[in-house]
mmCIF file of C-alpha atoms in Angstrom:
data_model
loop_
_atom_site.group_PDB
_atom_site.id
_atom_site.type_symbol
_atom_site.label_atom_id
_atom_site.label_comp_id
_atom_site.label_asym_id
_atom_site.label_seq_id
_atom_site.Cartn_x
_atom_site.Cartn_y
_atom_site.Cartn_z
ATOM 1 C CA MET A 1 115.353 104.048 173.139
ATOM 2 C CA PRO A 2 117.133 101.460 174.090
ATOM 3 C CA THR A 3 121.569 101.831 173.449
ATOM 4 C CA ALA A 4 123.848 99.433 171.275
ATOM 5 C CA MET A 5 127.445 100.618 170.845
ATOM 6 C CA ILE A 6 129.329 97.952 168.114
ATOM 7 C CA THR A 7 132.216 98.013 167.798
ATOM 8 C CA GLY A 8 134.684 97.611 164.109
ATOM 9 C CA ALA A 9 130.768 99.097 162.689
ATOM 10 C CA SER A 10 132.744 100.734 159.914
ATOM 11 C CA ARG A 11 131.458 97.635 157.381
ATOM 12 C CA GLY A 12 131.527 93.317 157.286
ATOM 13 C CA VAL A 13 129.582 91.668 159.789
ATOM 14 C CA GLY A 14 129.328 95.743 161.721
ATOM 15 C CA ALA A 15 127.860 97.570 159.572
ATOM 16 C CA ALA A 16 125.462 94.609 159.271
ATOM 17 C CA VAL A 17 124.446 94.538 162.351
ATOM 18 C CA ALA A 18 124.253 98.153 162.888
ATOM 19 C CA ARG A 19 121.510 98.038 160.040
ATOM 20 C CA ALA A 20 119.785 95.545 162.110
ATOM 21 C CA LEU A 21 119.795 96.688 165.127
ATOM 22 C CA ALA A 22 119.008 101.074 164.253
ATOM 23 C CA PRO A 23 115.148 100.542 164.090
ATOM 24 C CA THR A 24 115.769 99.283 167.105
ATOM 25 C CA HIS A 25 117.949 101.526 169.362
ATOM 26 C CA THR A 26 120.078 103.748 170.036
ATOM 27 C CA LEU A 27 123.184 103.604 168.114
ATOM 28 C CA PHE A 28 127.054 104.654 169.310
ATOM 29 C CA LEU A 29 129.818 102.500 166.162
ATOM 30 C CA ALA A 30 133.143 102.395 167.905
ATOM 31 C CA GLY A 31 136.415 101.886 166.040
ATOM 32 C CA ARG A 32 138.628 104.062 164.650
ATOM 33 C CA PRO A 33 138.829 107.412 162.363
ATOM 34 C CA SER A 34 137.677 106.246 158.769
ATOM 35 C CA PRO A 35 135.134 107.571 156.018
ATOM 36 C CA ASP A 36 133.449 104.359 156.395
ATOM 37 C CA LEU A 37 132.920 104.082 159.822
ATOM 38 C CA ASP A 38 131.744 107.721 159.261
ATOM 39 C CA ALA A 39 128.528 106.616 156.475
ATOM 40 C CA ILE A 40 127.537 104.323 158.104
ATOM 41 C CA ALA A 41 127.172 106.089 161.115
ATOM 42 C CA ALA A 42 125.326 108.955 158.770
ATOM 43 C CA GLU A 43 123.072 106.506 156.844
ATOM 44 C CA PHE A 44 121.928 105.532 159.965
ATOM 45 C CA GLY A 45 122.599 109.347 162.863
ATOM 46 C CA ALA A 46 124.461 107.631 164.720
ATOM 47 C CA THR A 47 127.132 108.670 167.066
ATOM 48 C CA THR A 48 130.538 107.234 166.787
ATOM 49 C CA TRP A 49 133.416 106.857 169.345
ATOM 50 C CA PRO A 50 136.513 107.012 167.794
ATOM 51 C CA MET A 51 138.517 104.447 169.644
ATOM 52 C CA ASP A 52 141.732 101.725 169.032
ATOM 53 C CA LEU A 53 141.455 98.604 171.077
ATOM 54 C CA ALA A 54 144.726 98.202 171.491
ATOM 55 C CA ASP A 55 145.045 101.189 173.456
ATOM 56 C CA PHE A 56 143.903 99.680 176.590
ATOM 57 C CA ASP A 57 145.158 103.236 178.602
ATOM 58 C CA ALA A 58 142.979 105.401 176.709
ATOM 59 C CA ILE A 59 139.745 103.123 176.431
ATOM 60 C CA PRO A 60 138.051 104.201 179.688
ATOM 61 C CA THR A 61 138.502 107.974 179.086
ATOM 62 C CA VAL A 62 136.593 107.636 175.642
ATOM 63 C CA VAL A 63 133.482 106.240 177.092
ATOM 64 C CA GLU A 64 133.635 107.736 180.022
ATOM 65 C CA PRO A 65 130.393 109.731 178.868
ATOM 66 C CA ILE A 66 128.236 106.734 179.060
ATOM 67 C CA ASP A 67 126.281 105.666 182.350
ATOM 68 C CA GLN A 68 124.285 103.606 180.629
ATOM 69 C CA LEU A 69 124.378 101.010 177.885
ATOM 70 C CA ASP A 70 121.110 97.852 177.032
ATOM 71 C CA VAL A 71 124.139 96.308 174.316
ATOM 72 C CA LEU A 72 127.390 95.933 173.343
ATOM 73 C CA VAL A 73 128.656 93.755 170.563
ATOM 74 C CA HIS A 74 131.644 93.322 170.602
ATOM 75 C CA ASN A 75 132.776 92.805 167.033
ATOM 76 C CA ALA A 76 136.486 94.313 166.565
ATOM 77 C CA GLY A 77 138.428 91.451 165.421
ATOM 78 C CA VAL A 78 141.780 90.824 163.272
ATOM 79 C CA ALA A 79 142.919 87.221 162.490
ATOM 80 C CA TYR A 80 146.779 86.928 160.578
ATOM 81 C CA PRO A 81 147.050 82.982 158.611
ATOM 82 C CA GLY A 82 149.246 80.779 159.453
ATOM 83 C CA ARG A 83 150.550 78.327 160.827
ATOM 84 C CA VAL A 84 151.777 78.376 164.619
ATOM 85 C CA ALA A 85 156.017 77.924 162.340
ATOM 86 C CA GLU A 86 155.054 80.669 160.348
ATOM 87 C CA SER A 87 153.820 82.670 162.331
ATOM 88 C CA THR A 88 155.258 85.825 164.230
ATOM 89 C CA VAL A 89 155.578 87.314 167.869
ATOM 90 C CA ASP A 90 154.368 90.153 166.710
ATOM 91 C CA GLU A 91 151.300 88.785 165.364
ATOM 92 C CA TRP A 92 150.609 86.582 168.717
ATOM 93 C CA ARG A 93 150.466 90.195 170.351
ATOM 94 C CA SER A 94 148.771 92.258 168.006
ATOM 95 C CA THR A 95 146.127 89.535 167.656
ATOM 96 C CA MET A 96 145.391 89.062 171.400
ATOM 97 C CA ALA A 97 145.358 92.778 171.572
ATOM 98 C CA VAL A 98 142.574 93.301 169.409
ATOM 99 C CA ASN A 99 140.505 90.088 169.993
ATOM 100 C CA VAL A 100 140.944 89.439 173.512
ATOM 101 C CA VAL A 101 142.626 92.570 175.574
ATOM 102 C CA GLY A 102 140.991 95.606 174.003
ATOM 103 C CA PRO A 103 137.334 93.052 174.387
ATOM 104 C CA VAL A 104 138.091 93.029 178.111
ATOM 105 C CA ALA A 105 139.252 96.441 178.862
ATOM 106 C CA LEU A 106 136.338 98.593 176.607
ATOM 107 C CA THR A 107 133.912 95.792 178.904
ATOM 108 C CA LEU A 108 135.641 96.768 182.575
ATOM 109 C CA ALA A 109 135.634 100.429 181.239
ATOM 110 C CA LEU A 110 131.651 99.787 180.465
ATOM 111 C CA LEU A 111 130.603 97.752 183.062
ATOM 112 C CA PRO A 112 128.993 99.978 185.177
ATOM 113 C CA ALA A 113 127.346 101.603 182.387
ATOM 114 C CA LEU A 114 125.997 97.929 181.373
ATOM 115 C CA ARG A 115 124.535 97.334 185.188
ATOM 116 C CA ALA A 116 123.183 100.252 185.319
ATOM 117 C CA ALA A 117 120.840 98.716 181.796
ATOM 118 C CA ARG A 118 120.855 95.296 183.201
ATOM 119 C CA GLY A 119 122.552 95.054 179.567
ATOM 120 C CA HIS A 120 123.734 92.982 177.487
ATOM 121 C CA VAL A 121 127.590 91.860 175.863
ATOM 122 C CA VAL A 122 127.543 89.585 172.440
ATOM 123 C CA PHE A 123 130.691 88.378 171.396
ATOM 124 C CA VAL A 124 130.568 87.568 167.947
ATOM 125 C CA ASN A 125 133.418 85.214 168.599
ATOM 126 C CA SER A 126 134.397 81.941 165.559
ATOM 127 C CA GLY A 127 133.670 78.336 164.656
ATOM 128 C CA SER A 128 137.179 78.484 165.596
ATOM 129 C CA GLY A 129 136.252 78.973 169.125
ATOM 130 C CA ILE A 130 135.411 76.336 169.416
ATOM 131 C CA ASN A 131 137.320 73.868 167.310
ATOM 132 C CA VAL A 132 140.522 74.709 165.877
ATOM 133 C CA SER A 133 141.014 75.571 162.183
ATOM 134 C CA PRO A 134 144.130 74.969 160.436
ATOM 135 C CA GLY A 135 146.009 78.107 159.290
ATOM 136 C CA LEU A 136 144.606 79.675 161.834
ATOM 137 C CA ALA A 137 146.905 79.387 165.281
ATOM 138 C CA SER A 138 146.691 83.025 166.627
ATOM 139 C CA TYR A 139 143.530 83.439 165.535
ATOM 140 C CA ALA A 140 142.468 79.952 166.668
ATOM 141 C CA SER A 141 143.297 80.193 170.378
ATOM 142 C CA SER A 142 142.110 84.314 170.587
ATOM 143 C CA LYS A 143 138.892 83.456 169.762
ATOM 144 C CA PHE A 144 138.862 80.417 172.865
ATOM 145 C CA ALA A 145 140.499 82.651 175.277
ATOM 146 C CA LEU A 146 137.940 85.038 174.362
ATOM 147 C CA ARG A 147 134.911 82.393 174.708
ATOM 148 C CA ALA A 148 136.593 81.881 178.188
ATOM 149 C CA PHE A 149 136.181 85.781 179.202
ATOM 150 C CA ALA A 150 132.383 85.791 177.808
ATOM 151 C CA ASP A 151 132.006 82.482 179.870
ATOM 152 C CA SER A 152 133.674 84.224 182.857
ATOM 153 C CA LEU A 153 131.818 87.692 182.438
ATOM 154 C CA ARG A 154 128.617 85.816 182.344
ATOM 155 C CA ASN A 155 129.256 84.337 185.921
ATOM 156 C CA ASP A 156 130.510 86.955 187.865
ATOM 157 C CA GLU A 157 127.815 89.403 186.530
ATOM 158 C CA SER A 158 124.621 87.702 187.528
ATOM 159 C CA SER A 159 122.579 91.143 185.861
ATOM 160 C CA LEU A 160 123.668 90.784 183.109
ATOM 161 C CA ARG A 161 122.564 88.226 179.576
ATOM 162 C CA VAL A 162 126.309 87.427 177.712
ATOM 163 C CA THR A 163 125.672 85.454 174.637
ATOM 164 C CA SER A 164 128.750 84.074 172.555
ATOM 165 C CA VAL A 165 127.470 83.912 168.982
ATOM 166 C CA HIS A 166 130.599 81.055 167.232
ATOM 167 C CA PRO A 167 129.226 81.519 162.641
ATOM 168 C CA GLY A 168 131.046 79.249 160.512
ATOM 169 C CA ARG A 169 132.874 81.068 157.441
ATOM 170 C CA ILE A 170 131.509 84.418 156.013
ATOM 171 C CA ALA A 171 131.996 86.610 153.428
ATOM 172 C CA THR A 172 134.242 89.227 154.156
ATOM 173 C CA GLU A 173 137.208 91.016 153.186
ATOM 174 C CA MET A 174 138.652 89.331 156.037
ATOM 175 C CA GLN A 175 137.872 85.759 154.451
ATOM 176 C CA GLU A 176 139.184 86.740 151.345
ATOM 177 C CA GLU A 177 142.147 86.617 152.832
ATOM 178 C CA LEU A 178 142.652 83.446 154.444
ATOM 179 C CA VAL A 179 141.342 81.856 151.071
ATOM 180 C CA ALA A 180 144.051 83.727 149.412
ATOM 181 C CA TYR A 181 146.983 81.620 151.926
ATOM 182 C CA GLU A 182 144.837 78.459 151.405
ATOM 183 C CA GLU A 183 144.913 78.835 147.691
ATOM 184 C CA ARG A 184 141.477 78.194 146.653
ATOM 185 C CA GLU A 185 139.767 80.448 144.367
ATOM 186 C CA TYR A 186 137.402 82.775 146.433
ATOM 187 C CA ASP A 187 133.562 82.556 146.150
ATOM 188 C CA PRO A 188 131.229 84.477 148.256
ATOM 189 C CA SER A 189 128.251 81.968 147.788
ATOM 190 C CA GLN A 190 130.031 79.425 149.358
ATOM 191 C CA PHE A 191 130.001 81.105 153.018
ATOM 192 C CA LEU A 192 127.889 83.330 155.496
ATOM 193 C CA SER A 193 127.253 86.638 153.965
ATOM 194 C CA PRO A 194 127.384 89.364 157.476
ATOM 195 C CA GLU A 195 124.161 90.207 157.409
ATOM 196 C CA THR A 196 122.545 86.689 158.491
ATOM 197 C CA VAL A 197 125.228 86.365 161.302
ATOM 198 C CA ALA A 198 123.726 89.938 162.037
ATOM 199 C CA GLN A 199 119.854 88.471 162.077
ATOM 200 C CA VAL A 200 120.928 85.969 164.389
ATOM 201 C CA ILE A 201 122.881 88.553 166.359
ATOM 202 C CA ALA A 202 119.922 91.347 166.592
ATOM 203 C CA ASP A 203 117.576 87.685 167.382
ATOM 204 C CA ALA A 204 119.343 86.919 170.369
ATOM 205 C CA VAL A 205 119.369 90.781 171.151
ATOM 206 C CA HIS A 206 115.710 90.758 171.053
ATOM 207 C CA ALA A 207 114.996 87.877 172.708
ATOM 208 C CA PRO A 208 112.484 88.003 176.015
ATOM 209 C CA PRO A 209 113.423 89.876 178.979
ATOM 210 C CA ASP A 210 112.989 86.399 180.242
ATOM 211 C CA ALA A 211 115.050 83.937 177.884
ATOM 212 C CA HIS A 212 118.913 84.116 178.545
ATOM 213 C CA ILE A 213 120.819 82.635 175.062
ATOM 214 C CA ARG A 214 123.889 82.268 175.935
ATOM 215 C CA GLU A 215 125.466 80.786 172.290
ATOM 216 C CA VAL A 216 125.093 80.420 169.666
ATOM 217 C CA VAL A 217 126.410 78.205 167.127
ATOM 218 C CA VAL A 218 125.696 78.972 163.262
ATOM 219 C CA ARG A 219 127.093 77.233 160.295
ATOM 220 C CA PRO A 220 126.269 78.693 156.434
ATOM 221 C CA ARG A 221 124.440 75.764 154.468
#
């Protein structure tokens, strides 16, 4: 079977993507070691790849055994709710490290394996990567940067398919924190489910080989 690495696979969208791709792909689940990640791996007989995206120097060694990779799904991310004046330099540094520089480092380390497979790189971006959302200054900035990296990768690596997925708000723990910041009541029915977003990603991955789905925008109905 083809192979797929998913970052941030322990819960939320990452776990849902693992479930959506498990019937058709051998899964490599990347993330910080945790019982949740181990449980998802056990569910599908997948391999875990312990990884901290903020530890850029360690990433090449972690993925060195991979010589061919069909799909790389960049899903891991962090968000610190706050407007510009409320934010801190440490929050900006952490956001850019995990949401931008980490994915860049992982992509560069896996580029030979992706080229060998004429693979597909999927970036789970955000609506905030198209239009800036109030109260998400550092997060939106990181998602704009991630979108630019995806566009650059697509331009520079013609053998790869590169897809940016821009979901609206998703019913996840991150969303609960944002709603709490907004001082509103959290109602998951108002948001996209992780499973819906995962299905959109799986559809892009399973597109016929002559199709290159470059960008997907999905919003709650």
